CSV table of C-alpha atoms in Angstrom, one decimal:
chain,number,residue,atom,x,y,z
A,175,UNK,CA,-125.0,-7.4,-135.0
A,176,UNK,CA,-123.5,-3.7,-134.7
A,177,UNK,CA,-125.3,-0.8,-134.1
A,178,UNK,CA,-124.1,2.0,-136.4
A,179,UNK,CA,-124.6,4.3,-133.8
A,180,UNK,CA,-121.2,2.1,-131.9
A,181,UNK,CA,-119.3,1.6,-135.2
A,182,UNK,CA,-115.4,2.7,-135.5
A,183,UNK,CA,-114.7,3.2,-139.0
A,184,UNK,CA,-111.5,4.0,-140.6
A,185,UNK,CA,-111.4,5.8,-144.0
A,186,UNK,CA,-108.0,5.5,-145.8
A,187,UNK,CA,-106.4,7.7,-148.3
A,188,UNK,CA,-103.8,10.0,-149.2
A,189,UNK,CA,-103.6,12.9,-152.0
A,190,UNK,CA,-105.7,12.5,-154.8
A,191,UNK,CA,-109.0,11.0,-153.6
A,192,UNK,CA,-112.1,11.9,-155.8
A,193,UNK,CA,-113.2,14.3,-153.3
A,194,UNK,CA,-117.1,12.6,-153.4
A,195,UNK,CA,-116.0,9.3,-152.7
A,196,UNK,CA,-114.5,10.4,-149.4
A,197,UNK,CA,-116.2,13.1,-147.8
A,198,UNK,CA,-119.8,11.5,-148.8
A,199,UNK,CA,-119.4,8.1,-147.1
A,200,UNK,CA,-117.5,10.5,-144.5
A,201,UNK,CA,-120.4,12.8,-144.1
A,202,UNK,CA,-123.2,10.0,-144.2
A,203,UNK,CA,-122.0,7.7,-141.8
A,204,UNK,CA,-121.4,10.2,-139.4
A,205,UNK,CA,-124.2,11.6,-139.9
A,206,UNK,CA,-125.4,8.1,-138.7
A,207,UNK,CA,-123.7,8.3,-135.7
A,208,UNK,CA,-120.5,6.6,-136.2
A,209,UNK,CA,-117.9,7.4,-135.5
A,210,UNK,CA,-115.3,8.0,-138.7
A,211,UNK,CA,-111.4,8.4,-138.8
A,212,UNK,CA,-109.3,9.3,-141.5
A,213,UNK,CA,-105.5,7.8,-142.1
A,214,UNK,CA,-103.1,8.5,-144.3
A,215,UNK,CA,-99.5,7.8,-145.2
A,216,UNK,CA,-96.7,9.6,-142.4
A,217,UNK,CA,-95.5,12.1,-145.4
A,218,UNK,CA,-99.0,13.4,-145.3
A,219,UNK,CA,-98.7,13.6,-141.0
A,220,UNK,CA,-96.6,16.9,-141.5
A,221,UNK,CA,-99.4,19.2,-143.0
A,222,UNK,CA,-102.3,17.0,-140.9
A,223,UNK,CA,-104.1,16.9,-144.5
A,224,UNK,CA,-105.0,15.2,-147.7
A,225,UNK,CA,-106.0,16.7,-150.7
A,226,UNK,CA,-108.6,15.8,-152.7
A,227,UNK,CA,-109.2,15.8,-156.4
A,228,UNK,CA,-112.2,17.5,-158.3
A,229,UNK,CA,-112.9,16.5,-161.4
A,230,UNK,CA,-110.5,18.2,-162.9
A,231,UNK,CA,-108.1,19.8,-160.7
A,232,UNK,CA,-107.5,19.8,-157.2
A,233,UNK,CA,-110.0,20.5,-154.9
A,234,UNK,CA,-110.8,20.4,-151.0
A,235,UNK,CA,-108.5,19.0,-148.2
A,236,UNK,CA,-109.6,16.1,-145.1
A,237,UNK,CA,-107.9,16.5,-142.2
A,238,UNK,CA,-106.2,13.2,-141.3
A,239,UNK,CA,-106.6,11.6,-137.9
A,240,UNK,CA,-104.2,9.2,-137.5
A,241,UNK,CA,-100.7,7.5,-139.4
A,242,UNK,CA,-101.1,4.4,-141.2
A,243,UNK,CA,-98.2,3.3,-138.8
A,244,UNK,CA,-100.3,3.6,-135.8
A,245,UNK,CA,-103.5,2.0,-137.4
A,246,UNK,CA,-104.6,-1.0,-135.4
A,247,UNK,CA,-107.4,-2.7,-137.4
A,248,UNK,CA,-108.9,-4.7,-134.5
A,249,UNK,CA,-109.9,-1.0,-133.2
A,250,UNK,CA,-111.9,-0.8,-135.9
A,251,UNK,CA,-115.7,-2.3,-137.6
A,252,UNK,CA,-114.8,-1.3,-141.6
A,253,UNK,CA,-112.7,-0.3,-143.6
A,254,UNK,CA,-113.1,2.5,-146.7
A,255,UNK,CA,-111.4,3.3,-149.5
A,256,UNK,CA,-112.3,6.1,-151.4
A,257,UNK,CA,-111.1,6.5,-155.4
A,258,UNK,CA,-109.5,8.6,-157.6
A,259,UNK,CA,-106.8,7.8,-160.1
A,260,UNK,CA,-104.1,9.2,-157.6
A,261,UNK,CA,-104.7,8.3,-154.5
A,262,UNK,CA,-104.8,4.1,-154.6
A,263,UNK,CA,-102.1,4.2,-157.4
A,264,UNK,CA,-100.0,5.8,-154.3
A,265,UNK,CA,-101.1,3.3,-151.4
A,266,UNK,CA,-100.3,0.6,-153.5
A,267,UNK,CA,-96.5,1.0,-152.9
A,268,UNK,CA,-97.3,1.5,-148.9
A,269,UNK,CA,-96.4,-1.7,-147.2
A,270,UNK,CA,-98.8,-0.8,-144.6
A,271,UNK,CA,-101.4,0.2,-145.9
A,272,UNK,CA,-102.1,-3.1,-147.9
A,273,UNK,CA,-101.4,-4.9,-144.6
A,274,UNK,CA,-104.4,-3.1,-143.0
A,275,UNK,CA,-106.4,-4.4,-146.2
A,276,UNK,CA,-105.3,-7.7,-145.2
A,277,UNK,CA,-106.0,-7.5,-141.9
A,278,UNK,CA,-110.0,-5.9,-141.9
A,279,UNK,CA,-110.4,-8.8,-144.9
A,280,UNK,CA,-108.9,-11.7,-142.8
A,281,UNK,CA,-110.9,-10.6,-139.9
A,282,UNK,CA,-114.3,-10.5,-141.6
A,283,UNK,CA,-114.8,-6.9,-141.4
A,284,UNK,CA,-116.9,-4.8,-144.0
A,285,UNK,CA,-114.3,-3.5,-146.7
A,286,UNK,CA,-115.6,-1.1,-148.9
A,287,UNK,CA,-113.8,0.2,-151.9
A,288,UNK,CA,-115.3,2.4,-154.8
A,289,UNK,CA,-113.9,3.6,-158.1
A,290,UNK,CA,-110.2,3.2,-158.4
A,291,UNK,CA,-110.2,1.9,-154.8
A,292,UNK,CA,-110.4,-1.6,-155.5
A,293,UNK,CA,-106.9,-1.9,-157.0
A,294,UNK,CA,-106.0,-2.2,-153.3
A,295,UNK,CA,-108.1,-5.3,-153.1
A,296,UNK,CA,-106.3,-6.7,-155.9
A,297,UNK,CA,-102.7,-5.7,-154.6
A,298,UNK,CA,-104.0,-7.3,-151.2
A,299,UNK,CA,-104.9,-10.4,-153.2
A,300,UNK,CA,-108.4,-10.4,-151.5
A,301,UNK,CA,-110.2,-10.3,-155.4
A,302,UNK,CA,-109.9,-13.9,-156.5
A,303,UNK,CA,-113.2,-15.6,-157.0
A,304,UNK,CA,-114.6,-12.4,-155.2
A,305,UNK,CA,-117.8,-11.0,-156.9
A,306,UNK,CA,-117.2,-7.4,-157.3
A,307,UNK,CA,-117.6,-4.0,-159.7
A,308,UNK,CA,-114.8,-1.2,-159.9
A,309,UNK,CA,-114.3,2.0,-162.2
A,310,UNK,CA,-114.4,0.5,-165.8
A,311,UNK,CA,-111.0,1.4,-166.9
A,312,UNK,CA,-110.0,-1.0,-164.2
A,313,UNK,CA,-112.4,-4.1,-165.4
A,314,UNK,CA,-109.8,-5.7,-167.0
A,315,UNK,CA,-107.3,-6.1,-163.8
A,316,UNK,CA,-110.1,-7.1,-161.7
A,317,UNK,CA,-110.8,-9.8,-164.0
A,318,UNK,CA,-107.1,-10.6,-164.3
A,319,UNK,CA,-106.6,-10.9,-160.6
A,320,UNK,CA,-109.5,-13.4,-160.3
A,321,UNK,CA,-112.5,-11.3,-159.8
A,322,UNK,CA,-116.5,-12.2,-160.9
A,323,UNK,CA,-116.8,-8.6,-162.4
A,324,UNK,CA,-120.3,-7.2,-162.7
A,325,UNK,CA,-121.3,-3.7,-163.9
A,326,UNK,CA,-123.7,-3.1,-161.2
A,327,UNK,CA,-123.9,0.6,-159.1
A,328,UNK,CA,-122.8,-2.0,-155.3
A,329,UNK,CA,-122.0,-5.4,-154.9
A,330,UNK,CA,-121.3,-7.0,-151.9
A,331,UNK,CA,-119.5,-10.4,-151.5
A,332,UNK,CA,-119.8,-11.1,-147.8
A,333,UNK,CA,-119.1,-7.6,-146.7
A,334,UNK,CA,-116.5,-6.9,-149.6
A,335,UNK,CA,-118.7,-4.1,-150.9
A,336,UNK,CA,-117.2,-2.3,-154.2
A,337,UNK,CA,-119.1,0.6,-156.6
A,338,UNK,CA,-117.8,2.3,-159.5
A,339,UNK,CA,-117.5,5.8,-159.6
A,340,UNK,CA,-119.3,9.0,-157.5
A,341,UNK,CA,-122.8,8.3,-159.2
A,342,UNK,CA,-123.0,4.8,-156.9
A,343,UNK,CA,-122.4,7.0,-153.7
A,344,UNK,CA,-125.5,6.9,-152.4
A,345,UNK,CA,-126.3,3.0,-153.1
A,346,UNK,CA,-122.6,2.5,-151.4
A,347,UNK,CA,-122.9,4.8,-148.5
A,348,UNK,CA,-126.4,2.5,-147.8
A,349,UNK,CA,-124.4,-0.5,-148.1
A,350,UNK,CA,-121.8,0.0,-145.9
A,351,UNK,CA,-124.2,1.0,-142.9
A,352,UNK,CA,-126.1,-2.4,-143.5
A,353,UNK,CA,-123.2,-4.8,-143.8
A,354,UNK,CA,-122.0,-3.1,-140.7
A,355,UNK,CA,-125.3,-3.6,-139.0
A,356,UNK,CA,-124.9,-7.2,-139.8
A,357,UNK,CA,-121.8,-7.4,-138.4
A,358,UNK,CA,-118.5,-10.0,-138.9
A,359,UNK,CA,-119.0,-11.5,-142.3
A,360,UNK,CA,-118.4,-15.2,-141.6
A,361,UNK,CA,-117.1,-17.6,-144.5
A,362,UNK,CA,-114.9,-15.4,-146.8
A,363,UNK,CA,-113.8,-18.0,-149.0
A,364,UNK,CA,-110.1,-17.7,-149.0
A,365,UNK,CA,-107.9,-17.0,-152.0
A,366,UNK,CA,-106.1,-20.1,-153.7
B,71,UNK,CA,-83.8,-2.3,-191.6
B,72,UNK,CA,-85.4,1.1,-190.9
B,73,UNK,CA,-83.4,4.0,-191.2
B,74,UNK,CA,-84.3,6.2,-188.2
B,75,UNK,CA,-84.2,9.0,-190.3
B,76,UNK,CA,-87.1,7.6,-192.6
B,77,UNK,CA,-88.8,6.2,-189.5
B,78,UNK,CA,-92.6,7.7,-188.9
B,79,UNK,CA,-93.3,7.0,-185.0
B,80,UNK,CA,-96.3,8.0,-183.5
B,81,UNK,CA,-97.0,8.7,-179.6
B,82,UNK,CA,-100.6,8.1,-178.2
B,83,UNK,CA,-101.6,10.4,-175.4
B,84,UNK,CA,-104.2,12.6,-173.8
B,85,UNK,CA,-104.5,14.9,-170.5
B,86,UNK,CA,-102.4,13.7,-167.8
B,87,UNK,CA,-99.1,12.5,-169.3
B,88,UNK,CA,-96.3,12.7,-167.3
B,89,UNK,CA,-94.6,15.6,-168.7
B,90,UNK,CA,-91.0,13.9,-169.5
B,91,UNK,CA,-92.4,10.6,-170.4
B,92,UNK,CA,-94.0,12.4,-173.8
B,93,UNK,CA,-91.2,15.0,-174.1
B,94,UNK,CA,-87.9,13.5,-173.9
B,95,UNK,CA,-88.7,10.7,-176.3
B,96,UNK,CA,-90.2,13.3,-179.0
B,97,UNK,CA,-87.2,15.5,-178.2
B,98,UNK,CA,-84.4,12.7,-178.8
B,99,UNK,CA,-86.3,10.7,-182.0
B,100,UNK,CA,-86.9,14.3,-183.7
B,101,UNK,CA,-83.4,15.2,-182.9
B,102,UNK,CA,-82.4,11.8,-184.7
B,103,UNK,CA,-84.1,12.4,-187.8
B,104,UNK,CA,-87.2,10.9,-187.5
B,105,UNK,CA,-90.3,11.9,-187.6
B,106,UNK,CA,-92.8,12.4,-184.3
B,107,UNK,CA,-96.7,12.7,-184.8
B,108,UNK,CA,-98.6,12.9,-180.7
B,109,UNK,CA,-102.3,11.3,-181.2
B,110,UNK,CA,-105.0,12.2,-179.2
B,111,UNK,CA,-108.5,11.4,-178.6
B,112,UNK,CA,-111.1,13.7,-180.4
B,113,UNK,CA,-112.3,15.2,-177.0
B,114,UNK,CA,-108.6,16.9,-176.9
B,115,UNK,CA,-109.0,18.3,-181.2
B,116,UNK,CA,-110.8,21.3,-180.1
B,117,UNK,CA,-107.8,23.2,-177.8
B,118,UNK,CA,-105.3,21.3,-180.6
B,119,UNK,CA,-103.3,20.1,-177.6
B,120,UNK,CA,-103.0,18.2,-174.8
B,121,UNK,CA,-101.6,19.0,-170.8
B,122,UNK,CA,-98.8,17.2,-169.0
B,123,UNK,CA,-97.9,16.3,-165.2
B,124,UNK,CA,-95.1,17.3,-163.7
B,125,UNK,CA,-94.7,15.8,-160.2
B,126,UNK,CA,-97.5,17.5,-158.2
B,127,UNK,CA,-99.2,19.3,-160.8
B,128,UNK,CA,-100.3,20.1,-164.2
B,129,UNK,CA,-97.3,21.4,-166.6
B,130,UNK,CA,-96.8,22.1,-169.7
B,131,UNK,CA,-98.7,21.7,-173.4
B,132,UNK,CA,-98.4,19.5,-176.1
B,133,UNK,CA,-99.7,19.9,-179.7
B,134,UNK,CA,-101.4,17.1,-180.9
B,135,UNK,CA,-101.1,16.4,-184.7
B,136,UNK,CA,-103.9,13.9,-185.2
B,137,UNK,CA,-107.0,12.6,-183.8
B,138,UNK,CA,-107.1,8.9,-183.0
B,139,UNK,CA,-110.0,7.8,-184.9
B,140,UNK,CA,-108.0,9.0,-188.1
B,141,UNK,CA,-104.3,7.0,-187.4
B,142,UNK,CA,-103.4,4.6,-189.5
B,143,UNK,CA,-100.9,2.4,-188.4
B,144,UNK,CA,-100.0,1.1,-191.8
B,145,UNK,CA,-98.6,4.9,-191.9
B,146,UNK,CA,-95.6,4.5,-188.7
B,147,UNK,CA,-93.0,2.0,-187.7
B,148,UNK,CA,-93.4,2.4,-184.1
B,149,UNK,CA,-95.5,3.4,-181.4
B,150,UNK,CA,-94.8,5.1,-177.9
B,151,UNK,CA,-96.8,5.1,-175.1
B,152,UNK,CA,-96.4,8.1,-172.4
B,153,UNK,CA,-97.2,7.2,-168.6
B,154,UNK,CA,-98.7,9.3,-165.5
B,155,UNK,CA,-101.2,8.3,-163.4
B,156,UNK,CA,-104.3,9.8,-165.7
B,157,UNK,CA,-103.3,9.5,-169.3
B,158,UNK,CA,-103.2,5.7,-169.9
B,159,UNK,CA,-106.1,5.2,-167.5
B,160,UNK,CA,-108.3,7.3,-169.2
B,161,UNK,CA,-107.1,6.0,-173.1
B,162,UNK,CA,-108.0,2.4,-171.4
B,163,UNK,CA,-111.3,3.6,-171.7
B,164,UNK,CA,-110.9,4.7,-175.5
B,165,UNK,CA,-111.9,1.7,-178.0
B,166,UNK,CA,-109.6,3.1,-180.4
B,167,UNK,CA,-106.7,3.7,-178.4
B,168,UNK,CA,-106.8,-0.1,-177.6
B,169,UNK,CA,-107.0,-1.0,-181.1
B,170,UNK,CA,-103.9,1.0,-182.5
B,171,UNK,CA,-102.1,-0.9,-179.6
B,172,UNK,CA,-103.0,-3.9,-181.2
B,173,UNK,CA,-102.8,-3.2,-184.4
B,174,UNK,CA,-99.4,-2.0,-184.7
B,175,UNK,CA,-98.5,-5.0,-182.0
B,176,UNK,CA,-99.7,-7.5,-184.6
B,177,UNK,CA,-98.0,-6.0,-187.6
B,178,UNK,CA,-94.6,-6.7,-186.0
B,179,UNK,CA,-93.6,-2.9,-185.3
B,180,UNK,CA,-91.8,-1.1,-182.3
B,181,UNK,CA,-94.1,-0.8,-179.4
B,182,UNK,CA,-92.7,1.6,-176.4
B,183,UNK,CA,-94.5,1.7,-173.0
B,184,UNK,CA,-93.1,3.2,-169.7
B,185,UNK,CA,-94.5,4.0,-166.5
B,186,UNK,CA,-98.4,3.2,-165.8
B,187,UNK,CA,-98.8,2.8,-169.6
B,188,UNK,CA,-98.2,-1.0,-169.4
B,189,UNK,CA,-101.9,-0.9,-168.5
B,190,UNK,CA,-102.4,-0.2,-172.1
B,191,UNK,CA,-100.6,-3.5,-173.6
B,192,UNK,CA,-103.1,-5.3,-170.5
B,193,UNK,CA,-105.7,-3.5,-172.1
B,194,UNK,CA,-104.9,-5.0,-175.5
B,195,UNK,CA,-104.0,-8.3,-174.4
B,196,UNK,CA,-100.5,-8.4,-175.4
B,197,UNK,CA,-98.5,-9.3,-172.5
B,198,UNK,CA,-99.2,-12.7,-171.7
B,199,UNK,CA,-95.7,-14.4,-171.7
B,200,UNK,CA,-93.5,-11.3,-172.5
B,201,UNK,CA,-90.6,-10.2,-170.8
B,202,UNK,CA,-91.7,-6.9,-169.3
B,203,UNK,CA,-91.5,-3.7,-166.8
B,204,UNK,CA,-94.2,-1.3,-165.6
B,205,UNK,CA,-94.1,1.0,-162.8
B,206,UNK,CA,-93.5,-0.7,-159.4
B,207,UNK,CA,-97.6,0.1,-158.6
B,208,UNK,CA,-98.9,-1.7,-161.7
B,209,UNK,CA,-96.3,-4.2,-161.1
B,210,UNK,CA,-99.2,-6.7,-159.9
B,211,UNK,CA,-101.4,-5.9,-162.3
B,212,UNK,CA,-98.6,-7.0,-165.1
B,213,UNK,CA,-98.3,-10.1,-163.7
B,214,UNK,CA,-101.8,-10.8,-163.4
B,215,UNK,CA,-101.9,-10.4,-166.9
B,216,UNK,CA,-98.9,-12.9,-167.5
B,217,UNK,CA,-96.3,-10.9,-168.2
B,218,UNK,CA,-92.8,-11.7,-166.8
B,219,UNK,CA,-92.1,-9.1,-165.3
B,220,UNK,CA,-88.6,-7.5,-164.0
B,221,UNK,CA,-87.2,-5.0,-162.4
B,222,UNK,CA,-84.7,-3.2,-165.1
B,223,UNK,CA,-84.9,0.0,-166.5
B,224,UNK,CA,-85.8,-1.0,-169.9
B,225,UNK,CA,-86.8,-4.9,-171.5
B,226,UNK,CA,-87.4,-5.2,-174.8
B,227,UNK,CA,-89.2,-8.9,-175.8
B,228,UNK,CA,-89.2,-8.8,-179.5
B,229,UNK,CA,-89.6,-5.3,-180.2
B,230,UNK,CA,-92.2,-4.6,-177.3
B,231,UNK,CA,-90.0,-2.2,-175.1
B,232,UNK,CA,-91.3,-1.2,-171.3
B,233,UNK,CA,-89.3,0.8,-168.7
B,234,UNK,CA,-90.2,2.3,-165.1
B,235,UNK,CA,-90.1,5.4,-164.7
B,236,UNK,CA,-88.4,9.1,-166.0
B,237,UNK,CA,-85.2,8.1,-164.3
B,238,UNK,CA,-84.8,5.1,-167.6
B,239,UNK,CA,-85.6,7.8,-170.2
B,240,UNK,CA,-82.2,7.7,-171.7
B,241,UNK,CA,-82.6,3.8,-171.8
B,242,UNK,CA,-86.2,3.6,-172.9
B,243,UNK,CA,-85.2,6.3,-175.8
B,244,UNK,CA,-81.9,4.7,-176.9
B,245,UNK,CA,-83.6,1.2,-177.0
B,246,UNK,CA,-86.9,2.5,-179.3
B,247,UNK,CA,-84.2,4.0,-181.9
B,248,UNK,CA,-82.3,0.5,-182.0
B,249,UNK,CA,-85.4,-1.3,-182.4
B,250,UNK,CA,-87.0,0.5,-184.8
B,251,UNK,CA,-83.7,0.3,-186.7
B,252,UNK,CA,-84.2,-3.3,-186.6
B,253,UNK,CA,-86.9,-3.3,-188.7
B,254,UNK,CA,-89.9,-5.2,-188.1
B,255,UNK,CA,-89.9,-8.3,-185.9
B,256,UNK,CA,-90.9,-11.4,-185.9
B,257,UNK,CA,-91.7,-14.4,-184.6
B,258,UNK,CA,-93.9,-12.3,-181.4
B,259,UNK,CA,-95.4,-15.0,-179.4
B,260,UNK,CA,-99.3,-14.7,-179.5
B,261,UNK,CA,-101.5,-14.7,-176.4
B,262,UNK,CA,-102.8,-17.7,-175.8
């Protein structure tokens, strides 16, 4: 058991987030009294910003907190992943940052992705015989890489929590505070 | 045997191409006699044109010639398929896009894809067992999807040509001309 009100959570992203799907779990869970930090790639470190992506264009910056080089995920209780077409089309070719997947996965730590977001799960090879949702354009390479795809606004496979696009937020935001609450997920199956 | 001059090739793409990906290719077929129609869906009719990426941003315009629900594939001998981050993920999404994929796979004819719009021959089934490219991001989603993928700016598997990114436009370009001069080709392997 965590209390949300003790929780470290790490959001990470870099340019072209879907704006919601960051700064609404961002807001919320603060809001709850965690405590939320944002990383991003070091090319991003210069400016101290990301910038996010609004429908159509680009829209409002997050300041960043910290470089995926100097992320340590035991200092953490989850992991998010905000979408966007952009933004985990750029992380996939970060060593790092798919390490840090890795790492909150293998030690039982809430990992939440929504939209786009869970192509990161997929490159981290954390999908297979996972039950999970995603963006629909992406249905197909969830179900490639092994994944029990439903169309559903969360699902949660042993705190591996996914959604689909910014109308889930509020069902994900909810989710990610109670899997935290319930703290390390225990008997992750493991990948073949 | 096509002559390229008598070749009809059409190029499927909507908002968010990556700007050389569409351009060059039109550029170098029209200079070689053929003949270049862009597709789009019918959300894109009304403006008569469609807007590229370049690098960071939005860039320039295309005109589009027809909508997608009225191609005929019967009508082209080959098909290209801009990348960029947006445009193939949203014509993923597009039931008709995914079916002039297939159609024009399964009648033998030149199929181009570079960049992220690999995703649309995953989309359509088609690269189970081909020799194939992508984008180094979607690399894992190729595989997924059972294509043999490599590293090389351009691989052609029986007339289905891929490449990386802008920097193998010359090669992607070059290699759709010799294959459409080819003709038609047979003996593709079908998805199991």
């Amino acid at each position: 058991m965590t209390d949300i009100k003790q929780a470290r959570i790490l959001i990470m992203s870099t340019d072209g987030f879907e704006q919601s799907e960051l700064m609404v779990p961002q807001e919320k869970l603060t809001a709850a009294g965690a405590t939320v930090e944002v990383a991003a790639p070091k090319s991003r470190m210069k400016s101290g910003k990301i910038y996010g992506w609004d429908k159509d264009d680009w829209g409002k910056t997050v300041s960043v907190d910290k470089d995926l080089e100097d992320v340590d995920p035991a200092e953490y209780d989850a992991l998010i992943l905000p979408g966007g077409q952009m933004n985990p089309d750029k992380l996939r070719l970060e060593p790092k940052a798919i390490e840090i997947v890795k790492a909150f996965y293998a030690a039982g730590k809430t990992v939440a992705a929504i939209c786009h977001a869970p192509w990161l799960l997929i490159e981290a090879g954390v999908i297979k015989g996972r039950q999970c949702t995603s963006y629909a354009s992406i249905k197909t390479d969830m179900i490639n890489a092994g994944g029990e795809w439903r169309d559903e606004a969360v699902v949660t496979d042993k705190g591996l929590i996914t959604s689909r696009n910014p109308g889930d937020l509020d069902a994900f935001s909810a989710k990610i505070i109670e899997e935290i609450e319930e703290g390390v997920h225990a008997g992750r199956r493991q990948a073949a």
